[in-house]
Short mmCIF file of C-alpha atoms and ligand atoms in Angstrom, two decimals:
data_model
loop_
_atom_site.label_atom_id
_atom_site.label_comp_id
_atom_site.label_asym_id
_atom_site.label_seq_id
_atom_site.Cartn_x
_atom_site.Cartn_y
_atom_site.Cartn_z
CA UNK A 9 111.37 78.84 74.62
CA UNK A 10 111.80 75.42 73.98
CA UNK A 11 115.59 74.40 75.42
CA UNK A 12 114.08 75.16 78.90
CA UNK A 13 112.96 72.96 81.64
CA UNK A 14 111.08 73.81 84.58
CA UNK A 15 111.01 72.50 88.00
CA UNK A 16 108.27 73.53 90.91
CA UNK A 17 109.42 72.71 94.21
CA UNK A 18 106.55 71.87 96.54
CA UNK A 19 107.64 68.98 98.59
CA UNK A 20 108.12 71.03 102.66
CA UNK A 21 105.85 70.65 104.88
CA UNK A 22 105.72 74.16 105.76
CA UNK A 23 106.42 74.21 109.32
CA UNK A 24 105.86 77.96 109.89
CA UNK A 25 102.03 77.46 108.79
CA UNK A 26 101.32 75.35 111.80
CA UNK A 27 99.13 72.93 109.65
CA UNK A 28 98.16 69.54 109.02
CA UNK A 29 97.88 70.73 105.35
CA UNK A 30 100.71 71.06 103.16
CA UNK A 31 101.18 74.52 102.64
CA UNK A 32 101.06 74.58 98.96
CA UNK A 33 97.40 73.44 99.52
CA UNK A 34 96.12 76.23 101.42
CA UNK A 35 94.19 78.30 98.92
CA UNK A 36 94.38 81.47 97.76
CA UNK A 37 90.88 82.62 96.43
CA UNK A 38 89.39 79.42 96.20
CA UNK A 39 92.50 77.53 95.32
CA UNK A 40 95.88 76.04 96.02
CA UNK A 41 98.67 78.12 96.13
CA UNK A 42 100.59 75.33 93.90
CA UNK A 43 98.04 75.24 90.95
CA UNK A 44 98.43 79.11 90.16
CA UNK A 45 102.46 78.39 89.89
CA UNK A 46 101.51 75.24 87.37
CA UNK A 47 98.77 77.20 85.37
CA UNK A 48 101.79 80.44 85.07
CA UNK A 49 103.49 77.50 83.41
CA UNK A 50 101.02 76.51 81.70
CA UNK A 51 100.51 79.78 79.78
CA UNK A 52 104.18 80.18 79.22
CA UNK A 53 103.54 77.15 76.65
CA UNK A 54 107.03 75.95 78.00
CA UNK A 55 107.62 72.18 78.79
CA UNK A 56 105.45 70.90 81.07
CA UNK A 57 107.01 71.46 84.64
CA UNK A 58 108.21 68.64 86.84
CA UNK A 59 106.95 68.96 90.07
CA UNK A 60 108.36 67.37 93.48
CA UNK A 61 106.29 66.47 95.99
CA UNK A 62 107.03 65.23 99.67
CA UNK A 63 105.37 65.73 102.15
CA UNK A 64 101.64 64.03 102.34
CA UNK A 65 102.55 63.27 98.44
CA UNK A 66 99.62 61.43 98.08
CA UNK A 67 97.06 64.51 99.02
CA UNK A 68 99.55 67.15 96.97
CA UNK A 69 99.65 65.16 93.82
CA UNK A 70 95.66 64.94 94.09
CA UNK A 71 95.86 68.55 92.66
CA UNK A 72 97.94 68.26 90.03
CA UNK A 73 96.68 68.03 86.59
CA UNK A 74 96.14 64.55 85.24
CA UNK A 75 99.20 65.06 82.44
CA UNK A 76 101.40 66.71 85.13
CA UNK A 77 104.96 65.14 85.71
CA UNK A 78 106.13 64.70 89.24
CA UNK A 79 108.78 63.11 91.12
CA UNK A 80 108.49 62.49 94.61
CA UNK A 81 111.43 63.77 96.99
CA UNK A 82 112.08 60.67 99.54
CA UNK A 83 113.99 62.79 102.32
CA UNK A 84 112.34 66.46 102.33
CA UNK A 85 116.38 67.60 103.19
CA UNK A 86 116.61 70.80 101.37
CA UNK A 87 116.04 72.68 98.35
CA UNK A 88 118.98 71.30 96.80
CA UNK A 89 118.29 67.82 97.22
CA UNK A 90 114.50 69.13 96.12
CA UNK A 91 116.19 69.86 93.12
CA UNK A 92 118.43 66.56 92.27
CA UNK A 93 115.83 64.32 92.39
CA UNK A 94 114.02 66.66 89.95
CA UNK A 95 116.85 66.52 87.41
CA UNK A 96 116.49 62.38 87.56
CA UNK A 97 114.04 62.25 84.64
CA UNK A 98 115.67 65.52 83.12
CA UNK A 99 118.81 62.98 83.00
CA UNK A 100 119.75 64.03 79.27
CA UNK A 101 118.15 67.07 79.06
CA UNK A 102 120.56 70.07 77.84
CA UNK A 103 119.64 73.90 78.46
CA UNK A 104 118.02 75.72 80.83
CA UNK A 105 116.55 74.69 84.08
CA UNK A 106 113.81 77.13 85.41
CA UNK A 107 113.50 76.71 89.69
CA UNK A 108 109.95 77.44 90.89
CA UNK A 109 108.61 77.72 94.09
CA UNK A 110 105.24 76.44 95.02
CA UNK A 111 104.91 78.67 98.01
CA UNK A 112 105.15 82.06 95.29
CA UNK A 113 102.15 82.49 93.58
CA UNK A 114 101.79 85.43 92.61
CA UNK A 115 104.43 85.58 89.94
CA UNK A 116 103.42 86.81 86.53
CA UNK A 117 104.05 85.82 83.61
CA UNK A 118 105.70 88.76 82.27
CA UNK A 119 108.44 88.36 85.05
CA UNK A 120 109.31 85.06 83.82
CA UNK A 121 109.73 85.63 80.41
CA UNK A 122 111.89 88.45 81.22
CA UNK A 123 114.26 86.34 83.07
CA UNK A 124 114.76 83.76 80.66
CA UNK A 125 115.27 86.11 78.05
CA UNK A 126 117.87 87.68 80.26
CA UNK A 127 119.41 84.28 80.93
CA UNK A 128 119.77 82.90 77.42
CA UNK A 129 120.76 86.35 75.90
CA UNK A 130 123.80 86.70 77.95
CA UNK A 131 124.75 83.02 77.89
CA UNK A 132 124.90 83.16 81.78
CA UNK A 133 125.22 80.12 83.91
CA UNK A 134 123.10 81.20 86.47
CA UNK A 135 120.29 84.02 86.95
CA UNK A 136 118.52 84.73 89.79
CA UNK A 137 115.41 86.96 90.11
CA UNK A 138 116.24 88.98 92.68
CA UNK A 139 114.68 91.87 94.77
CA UNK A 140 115.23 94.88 96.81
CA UNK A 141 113.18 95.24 100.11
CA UNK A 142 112.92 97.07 102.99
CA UNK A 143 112.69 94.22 105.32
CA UNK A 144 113.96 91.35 104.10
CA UNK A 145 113.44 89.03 106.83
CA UNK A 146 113.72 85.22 105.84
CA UNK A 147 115.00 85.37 102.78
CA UNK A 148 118.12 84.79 101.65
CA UNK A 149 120.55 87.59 101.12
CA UNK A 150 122.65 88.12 97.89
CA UNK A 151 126.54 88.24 98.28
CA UNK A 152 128.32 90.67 95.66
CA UNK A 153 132.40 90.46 95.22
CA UNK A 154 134.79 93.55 95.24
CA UNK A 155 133.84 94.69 91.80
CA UNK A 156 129.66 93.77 92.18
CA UNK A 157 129.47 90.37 90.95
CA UNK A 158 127.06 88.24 92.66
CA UNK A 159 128.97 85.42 94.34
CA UNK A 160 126.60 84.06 96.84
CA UNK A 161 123.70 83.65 98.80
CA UNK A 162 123.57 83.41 102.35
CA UNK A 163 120.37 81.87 104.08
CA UNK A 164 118.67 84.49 106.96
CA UNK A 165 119.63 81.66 109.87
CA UNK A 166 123.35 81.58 108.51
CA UNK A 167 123.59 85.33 107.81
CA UNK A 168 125.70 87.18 110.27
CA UNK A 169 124.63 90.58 111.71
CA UNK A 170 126.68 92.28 108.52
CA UNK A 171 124.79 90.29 106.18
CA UNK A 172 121.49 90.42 107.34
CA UNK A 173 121.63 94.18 106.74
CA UNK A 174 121.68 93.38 103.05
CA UNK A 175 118.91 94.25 101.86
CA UNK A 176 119.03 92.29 98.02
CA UNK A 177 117.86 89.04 97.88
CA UNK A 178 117.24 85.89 96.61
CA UNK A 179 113.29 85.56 95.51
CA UNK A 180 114.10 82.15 94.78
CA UNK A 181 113.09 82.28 91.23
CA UNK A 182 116.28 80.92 89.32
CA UNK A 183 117.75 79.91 85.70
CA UNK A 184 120.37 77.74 85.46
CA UNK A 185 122.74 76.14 82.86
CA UNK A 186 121.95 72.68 83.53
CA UNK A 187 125.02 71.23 82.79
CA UNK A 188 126.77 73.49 85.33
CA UNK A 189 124.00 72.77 87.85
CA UNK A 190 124.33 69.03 87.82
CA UNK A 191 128.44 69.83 88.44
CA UNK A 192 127.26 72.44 91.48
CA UNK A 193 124.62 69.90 93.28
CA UNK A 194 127.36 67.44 93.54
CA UNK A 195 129.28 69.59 95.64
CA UNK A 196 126.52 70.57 98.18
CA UNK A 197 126.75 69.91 101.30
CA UNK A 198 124.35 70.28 104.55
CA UNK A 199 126.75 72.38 106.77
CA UNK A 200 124.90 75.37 107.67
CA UNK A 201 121.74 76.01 110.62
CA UNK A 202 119.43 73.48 109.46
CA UNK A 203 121.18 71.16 108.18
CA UNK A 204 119.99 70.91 104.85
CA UNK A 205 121.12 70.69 100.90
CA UNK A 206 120.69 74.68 99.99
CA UNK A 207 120.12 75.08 96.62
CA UNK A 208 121.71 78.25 97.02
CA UNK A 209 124.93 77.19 97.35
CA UNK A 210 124.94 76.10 93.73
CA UNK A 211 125.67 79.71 93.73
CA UNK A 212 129.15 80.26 95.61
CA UNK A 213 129.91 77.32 93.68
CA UNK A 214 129.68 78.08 90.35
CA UNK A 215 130.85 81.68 90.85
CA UNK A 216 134.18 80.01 92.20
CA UNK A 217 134.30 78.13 89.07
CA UNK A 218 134.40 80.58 87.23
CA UNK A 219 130.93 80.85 85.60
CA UNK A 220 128.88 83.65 85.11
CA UNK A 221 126.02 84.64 87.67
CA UNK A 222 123.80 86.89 86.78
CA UNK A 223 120.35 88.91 88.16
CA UNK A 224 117.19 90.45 86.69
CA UNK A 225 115.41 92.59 89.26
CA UNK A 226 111.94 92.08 90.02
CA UNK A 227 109.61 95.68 89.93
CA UNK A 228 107.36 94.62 92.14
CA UNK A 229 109.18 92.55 94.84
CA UNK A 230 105.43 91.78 96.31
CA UNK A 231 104.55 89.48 93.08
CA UNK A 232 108.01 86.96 94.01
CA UNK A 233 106.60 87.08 98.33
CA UNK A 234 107.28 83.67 99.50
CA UNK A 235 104.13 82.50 102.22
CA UNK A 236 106.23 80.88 104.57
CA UNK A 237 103.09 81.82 107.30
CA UNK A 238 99.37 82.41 108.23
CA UNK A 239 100.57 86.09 107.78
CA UNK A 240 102.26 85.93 104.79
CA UNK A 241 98.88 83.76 103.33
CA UNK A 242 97.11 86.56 104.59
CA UNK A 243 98.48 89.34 102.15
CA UNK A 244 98.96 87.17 99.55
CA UNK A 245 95.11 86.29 99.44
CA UNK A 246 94.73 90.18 99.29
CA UNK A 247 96.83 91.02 96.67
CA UNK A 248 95.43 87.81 94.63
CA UNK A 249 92.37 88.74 95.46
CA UNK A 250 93.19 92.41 94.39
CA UNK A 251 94.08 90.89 90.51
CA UNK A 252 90.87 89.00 90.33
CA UNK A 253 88.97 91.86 91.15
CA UNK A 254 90.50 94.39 88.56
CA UNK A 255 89.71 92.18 85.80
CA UNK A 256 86.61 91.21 86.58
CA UNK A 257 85.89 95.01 86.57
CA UNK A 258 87.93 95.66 83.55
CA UNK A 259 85.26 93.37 82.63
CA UNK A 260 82.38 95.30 82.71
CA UNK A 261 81.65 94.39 86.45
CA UNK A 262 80.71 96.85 88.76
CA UNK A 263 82.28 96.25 92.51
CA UNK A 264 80.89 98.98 94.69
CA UNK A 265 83.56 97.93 96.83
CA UNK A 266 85.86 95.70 95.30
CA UNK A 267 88.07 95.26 99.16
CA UNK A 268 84.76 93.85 100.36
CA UNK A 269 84.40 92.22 97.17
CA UNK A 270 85.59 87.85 98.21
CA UNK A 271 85.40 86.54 94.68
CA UNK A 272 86.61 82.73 94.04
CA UNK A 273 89.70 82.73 90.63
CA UNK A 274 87.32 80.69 88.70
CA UNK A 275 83.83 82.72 88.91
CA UNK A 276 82.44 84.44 85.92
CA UNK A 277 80.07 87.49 86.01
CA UNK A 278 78.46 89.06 83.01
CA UNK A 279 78.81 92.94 81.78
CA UNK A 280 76.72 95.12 84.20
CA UNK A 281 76.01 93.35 87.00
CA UNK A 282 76.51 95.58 90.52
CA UNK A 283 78.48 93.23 93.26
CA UNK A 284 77.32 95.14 96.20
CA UNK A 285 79.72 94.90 99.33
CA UNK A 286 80.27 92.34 101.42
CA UNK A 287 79.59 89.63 99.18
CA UNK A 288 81.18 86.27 99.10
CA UNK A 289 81.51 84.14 95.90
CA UNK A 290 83.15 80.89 96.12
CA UNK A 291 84.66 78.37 93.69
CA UNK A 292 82.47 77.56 90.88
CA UNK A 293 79.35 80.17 90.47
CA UNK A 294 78.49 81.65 87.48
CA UNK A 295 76.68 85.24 87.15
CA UNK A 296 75.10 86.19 84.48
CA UNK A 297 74.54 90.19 82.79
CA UNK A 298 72.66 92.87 84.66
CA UNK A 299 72.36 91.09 87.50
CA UNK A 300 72.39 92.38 91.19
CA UNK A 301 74.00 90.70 94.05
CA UNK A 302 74.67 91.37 97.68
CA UNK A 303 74.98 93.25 100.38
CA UNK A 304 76.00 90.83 102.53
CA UNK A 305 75.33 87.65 100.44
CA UNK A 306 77.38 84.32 99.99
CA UNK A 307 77.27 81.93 96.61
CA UNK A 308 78.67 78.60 97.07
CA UNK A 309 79.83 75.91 94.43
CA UNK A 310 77.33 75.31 91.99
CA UNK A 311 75.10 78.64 92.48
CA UNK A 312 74.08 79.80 88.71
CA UNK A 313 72.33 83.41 88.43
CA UNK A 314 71.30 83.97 85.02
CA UNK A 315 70.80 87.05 83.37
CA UNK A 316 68.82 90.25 85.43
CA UNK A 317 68.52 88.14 88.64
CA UNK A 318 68.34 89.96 92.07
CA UNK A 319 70.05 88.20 94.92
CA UNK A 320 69.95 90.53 98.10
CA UNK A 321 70.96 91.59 101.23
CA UNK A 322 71.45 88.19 103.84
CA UNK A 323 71.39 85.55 101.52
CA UNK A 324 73.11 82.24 101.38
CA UNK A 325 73.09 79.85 98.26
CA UNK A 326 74.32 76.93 97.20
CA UNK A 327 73.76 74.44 94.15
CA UNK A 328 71.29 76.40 92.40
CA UNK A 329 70.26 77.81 89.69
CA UNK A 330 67.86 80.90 89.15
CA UNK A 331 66.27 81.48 86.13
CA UNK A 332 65.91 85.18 84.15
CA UNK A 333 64.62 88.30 86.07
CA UNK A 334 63.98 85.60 89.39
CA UNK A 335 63.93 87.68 92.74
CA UNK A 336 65.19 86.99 96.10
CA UNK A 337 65.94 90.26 97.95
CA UNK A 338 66.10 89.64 101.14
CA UNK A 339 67.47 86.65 104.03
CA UNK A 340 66.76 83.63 102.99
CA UNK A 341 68.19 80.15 102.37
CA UNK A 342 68.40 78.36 98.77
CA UNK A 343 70.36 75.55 98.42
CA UNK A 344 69.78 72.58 95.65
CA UNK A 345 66.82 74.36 94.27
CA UNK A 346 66.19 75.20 90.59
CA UNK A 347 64.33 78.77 90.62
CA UNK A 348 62.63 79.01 87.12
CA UNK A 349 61.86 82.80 85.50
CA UNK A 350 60.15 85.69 86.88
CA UNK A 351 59.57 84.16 90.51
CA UNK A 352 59.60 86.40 93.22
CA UNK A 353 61.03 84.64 96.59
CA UNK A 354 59.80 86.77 99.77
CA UNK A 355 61.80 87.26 102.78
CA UNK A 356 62.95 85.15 105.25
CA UNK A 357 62.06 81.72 102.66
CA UNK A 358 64.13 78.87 103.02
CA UNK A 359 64.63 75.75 100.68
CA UNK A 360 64.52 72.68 103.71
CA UNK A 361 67.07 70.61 101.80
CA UNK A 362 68.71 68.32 104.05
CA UNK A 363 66.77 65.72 105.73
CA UNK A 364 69.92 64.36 108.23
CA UNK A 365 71.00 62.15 104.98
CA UNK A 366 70.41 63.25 101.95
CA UNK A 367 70.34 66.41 100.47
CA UNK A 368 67.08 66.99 98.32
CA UNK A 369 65.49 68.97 95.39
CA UNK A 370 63.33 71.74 95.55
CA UNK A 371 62.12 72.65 92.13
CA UNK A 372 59.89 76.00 91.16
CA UNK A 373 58.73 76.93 88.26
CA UNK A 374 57.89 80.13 85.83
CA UNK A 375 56.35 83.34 87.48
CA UNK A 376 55.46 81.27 90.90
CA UNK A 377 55.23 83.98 93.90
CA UNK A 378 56.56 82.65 97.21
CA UNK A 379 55.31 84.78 100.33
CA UNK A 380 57.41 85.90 102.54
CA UNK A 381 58.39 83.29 105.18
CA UNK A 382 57.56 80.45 103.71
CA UNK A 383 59.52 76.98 104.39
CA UNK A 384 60.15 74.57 101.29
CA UNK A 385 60.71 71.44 102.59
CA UNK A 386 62.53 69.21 100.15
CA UNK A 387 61.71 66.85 97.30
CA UNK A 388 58.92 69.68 96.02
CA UNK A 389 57.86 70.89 93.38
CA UNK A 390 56.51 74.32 93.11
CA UNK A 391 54.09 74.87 89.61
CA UNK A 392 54.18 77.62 87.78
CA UNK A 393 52.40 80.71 88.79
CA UNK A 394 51.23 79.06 92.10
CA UNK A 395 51.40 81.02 95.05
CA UNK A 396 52.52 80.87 98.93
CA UNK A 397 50.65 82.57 101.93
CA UNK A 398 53.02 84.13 103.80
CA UNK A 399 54.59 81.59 106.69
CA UNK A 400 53.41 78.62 104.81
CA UNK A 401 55.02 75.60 105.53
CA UNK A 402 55.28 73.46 102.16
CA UNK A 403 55.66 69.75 103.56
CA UNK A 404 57.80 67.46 101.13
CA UNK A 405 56.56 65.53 98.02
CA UNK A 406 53.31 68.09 98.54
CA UNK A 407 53.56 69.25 95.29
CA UNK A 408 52.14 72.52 94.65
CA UNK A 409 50.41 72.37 91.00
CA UNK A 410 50.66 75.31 88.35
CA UNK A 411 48.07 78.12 89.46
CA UNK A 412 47.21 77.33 93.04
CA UNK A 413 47.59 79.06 95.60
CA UNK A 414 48.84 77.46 99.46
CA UNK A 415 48.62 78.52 102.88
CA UNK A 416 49.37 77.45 106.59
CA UNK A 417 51.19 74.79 108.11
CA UNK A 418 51.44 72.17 106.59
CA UNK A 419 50.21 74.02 103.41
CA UNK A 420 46.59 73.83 101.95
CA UNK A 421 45.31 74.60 98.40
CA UNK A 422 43.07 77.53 99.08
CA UNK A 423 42.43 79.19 95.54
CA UNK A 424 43.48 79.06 92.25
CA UNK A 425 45.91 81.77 92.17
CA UNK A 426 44.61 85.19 90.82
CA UNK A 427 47.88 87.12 91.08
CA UNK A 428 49.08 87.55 87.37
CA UNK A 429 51.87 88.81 87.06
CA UNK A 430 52.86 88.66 83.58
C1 UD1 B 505 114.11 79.81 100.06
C2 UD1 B 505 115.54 80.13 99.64
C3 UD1 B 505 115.85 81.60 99.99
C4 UD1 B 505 114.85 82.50 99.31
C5 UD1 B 505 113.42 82.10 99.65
C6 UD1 B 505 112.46 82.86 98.78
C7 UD1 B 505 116.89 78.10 99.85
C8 UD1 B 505 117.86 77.35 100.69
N1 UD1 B 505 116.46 79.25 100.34
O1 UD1 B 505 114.02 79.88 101.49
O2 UD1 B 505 117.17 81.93 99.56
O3 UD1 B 505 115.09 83.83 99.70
O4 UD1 B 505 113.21 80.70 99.41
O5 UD1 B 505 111.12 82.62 99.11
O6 UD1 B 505 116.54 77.63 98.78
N2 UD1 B 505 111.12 72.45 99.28
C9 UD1 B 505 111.22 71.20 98.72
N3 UD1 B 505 112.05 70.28 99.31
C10 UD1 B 505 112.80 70.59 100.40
C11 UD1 B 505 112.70 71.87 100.96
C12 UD1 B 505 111.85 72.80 100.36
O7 UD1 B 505 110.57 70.88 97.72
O8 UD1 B 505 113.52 69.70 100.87
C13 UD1 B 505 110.21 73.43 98.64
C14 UD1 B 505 109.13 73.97 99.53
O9 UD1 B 505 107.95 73.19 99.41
C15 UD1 B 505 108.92 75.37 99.02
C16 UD1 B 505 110.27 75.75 98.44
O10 UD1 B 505 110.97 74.54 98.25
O11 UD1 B 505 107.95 75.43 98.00
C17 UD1 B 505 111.05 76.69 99.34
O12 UD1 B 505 111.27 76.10 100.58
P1 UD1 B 505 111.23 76.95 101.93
O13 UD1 B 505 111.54 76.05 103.05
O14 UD1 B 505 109.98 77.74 102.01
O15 UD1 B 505 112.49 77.92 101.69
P2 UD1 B 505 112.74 79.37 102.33
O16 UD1 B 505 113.21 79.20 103.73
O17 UD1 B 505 111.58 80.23 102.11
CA1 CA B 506 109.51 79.91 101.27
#
């Protein structure tokens, strides 16, 4: 598919989210909506996309890949416009022009390649993926001639009561001939509700001309949903979230109960681990094989569990690492801690890691039991097979050496440690 460019519109502000963030940065599983439409391009191995950005350019383009082309949209006045100032750089560019939206993420790649297929094999001059729903509120509706030919689209707010029982539309996923685009844009004009350049009109327009429009029809209408608001975000996170969790269990994963199951895009989890339910993983955690994690648990960035590692019921952690067949089973905090092999961390224990400024290390090492209770306060260093009385308070830089075991507040060497576990 080389003869085809592609351009992601991102540039509105996205008035119905009711944000100070530009809706193509609200996340869905851990990440901008925007950076699942690049990656789909990404993996077509088409041309790099051209992106146009607009509103709060600055913070959008902060999320675009470093190679990424962009353009920036002066006067956010429609997707039309959107559009023209995309085709700037694609100046003497012949082919096809693929039209992305940044607020429809969920697209698959499969869809795509059907509808350029479709486009180039019939030499059409436009194709639109289009869908057929039940309640097509707020998109625009698709406008078919006397003998079924698509000849337009008309926009929900410029739809009359007639039109808005239609119940085809526009997903806004769209090939074009680009040399009959450029000839359409020109004759755009803002005269409709809002005021705006509609893209969509390059529709009526070529039709009149005589060109051929054309339309693949989507299965699944859900994967071309538009999130125009918190709603719409809402379901899409769901059904995104849905995906993630059906390969993860395709690969070797058990979810117990995979709609309880909050699992960031990016994590990886090993073959045989149980994710029990309720269980939050965010962006950036790594679980390794056979482990066991949750009820009722969160991971945040940087949280490593390798292999056989039991992370319970009322847990949070962050930034850490813990090493083979480690323990924690039940509440407890952990955060910027590296948890060597074989410990066992007792209830209620809690790594003390922020001082007010800085966030410090708490480090413990090989087969080192911590009782129940017991408060870490960071820099430590726990040694390896030393020991902690139940409700001892570890005060920082007391470093515990290998084999001794601590009690009370502050904590005291009392013994050498005689546990032995193996
Ligand atoms: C658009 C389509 C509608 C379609 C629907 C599908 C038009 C006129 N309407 O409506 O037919 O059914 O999508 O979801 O195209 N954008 C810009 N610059 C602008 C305006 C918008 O880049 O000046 C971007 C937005 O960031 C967004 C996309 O274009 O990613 C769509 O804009 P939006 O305002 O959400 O269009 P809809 O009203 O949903
Ligand atoms: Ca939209």
């Amino acid at each position: 598919m080389k003869n085809v460019a592609v351009i992601i519109l991102a540039a509105g502000k996205g008035e119905r989210m009711k944000s100070d963030t530009p809706k193509v940065l609200h996340p869905l599983c851990g990440r901008p909506m925007l950076n699942y439409v690049i990656d789909l391009i990404r993996s077509l191995r088409i041309n790099p996309a051209i992106t146009v950005l607009g509103y709060k350019h600055q913070q959008v383009r902060a999320f675009l890949p470093k190679e990424a082309r962009f353009v920036i949209q002066q006067k956010i006045s429609g997707t039309g416009d959107a559009v023209k100032t995309a085709l700037i750089p694609l100046k003497n560019f012949k082919g096809t022009v693929l039209i992305l939206y940044a607020d429809i993420p969920l697209l698959t790649q499969e869809t795509i390649k059907k509808l350029i297929r479709y486009h180039i094999e019939n030499k059409a001059d436009v194709t639109l993926l289009s869908a057929k729903i039940d309640k097509p509120l707020g998109y625009g509706r698709i406008l078919r001639d006397e003998y079924d030919s698509i000849c337009g689209i008309v926009e929900e707010k410029d739809a009359d009561d007639f039109q808005k029982e239609i119940k085809e539309i526009n997903t806004g996923i769209i090939c074009f001939n680009k040399t009959k685009l450029d000839q359409a844009l020109k004759k755009i004009r803002p005269n409709n509700r809002k005021k705006e350049y509609y893209l969509t009109d390059a529709i009526s327009i070529i039709y009149k001309n005589g060109g051929l429009v054309e339309n693949v029809q989507i299965v699944d209408h859900q994967e071309a949903m538009g999130i125009n608001s918190r709603l719409d975000l809402a379901l899409a996170n769901k059904l995104m979230q849905k995906r993630i969790n059906e390969k993860i269990m395709k690969n070797g994963v058990t979810l117990v109960d995979p709609d309880t199951a909050f699992i960031s895009y990016d994590c990886l989890i090993g073959e045989d681990t149980v994710i029990y339910p309720f269980t939050v993983i965010e962006k950036n955690v790594k679980i390794g094989k056979h482990c066991s994690v949750g009820p009722f648990i969160r991971l945040r960035a940087g949280t490593v569990l390798e292999d056989s590692v039991t992370a319970g019921n009322f847990l949070e952690i962050s930034r850490s690492r813990l090493s083979f067949k480690t323990l924690i089973k039940h509440f407890g905090y952990i955060g910027d801690a590296r948890i060597g092999r074989f410990v066992n961390i007792g209830a209620g224990s809690v790594t003390a890691n922020y001082d007010g400024v800085n966030k410090n290390k708490t480090i413990i090492k090989d087969r080192a039991f911590i009782g129940s209770d017991t408060i870490m306060v960071a820099p430590v260093k726990i040694g390896k097979k030393a020991m902690t009385a139940a409700g001892s308070v570890v005060l920082k830089n007391r470093n515990i050496p290998d084999n001794i075991t601590v009690a009370g507040v502050p904590a005291k060497p009392i013994k050498k440690t005689s546990y032995n576990k193996k």
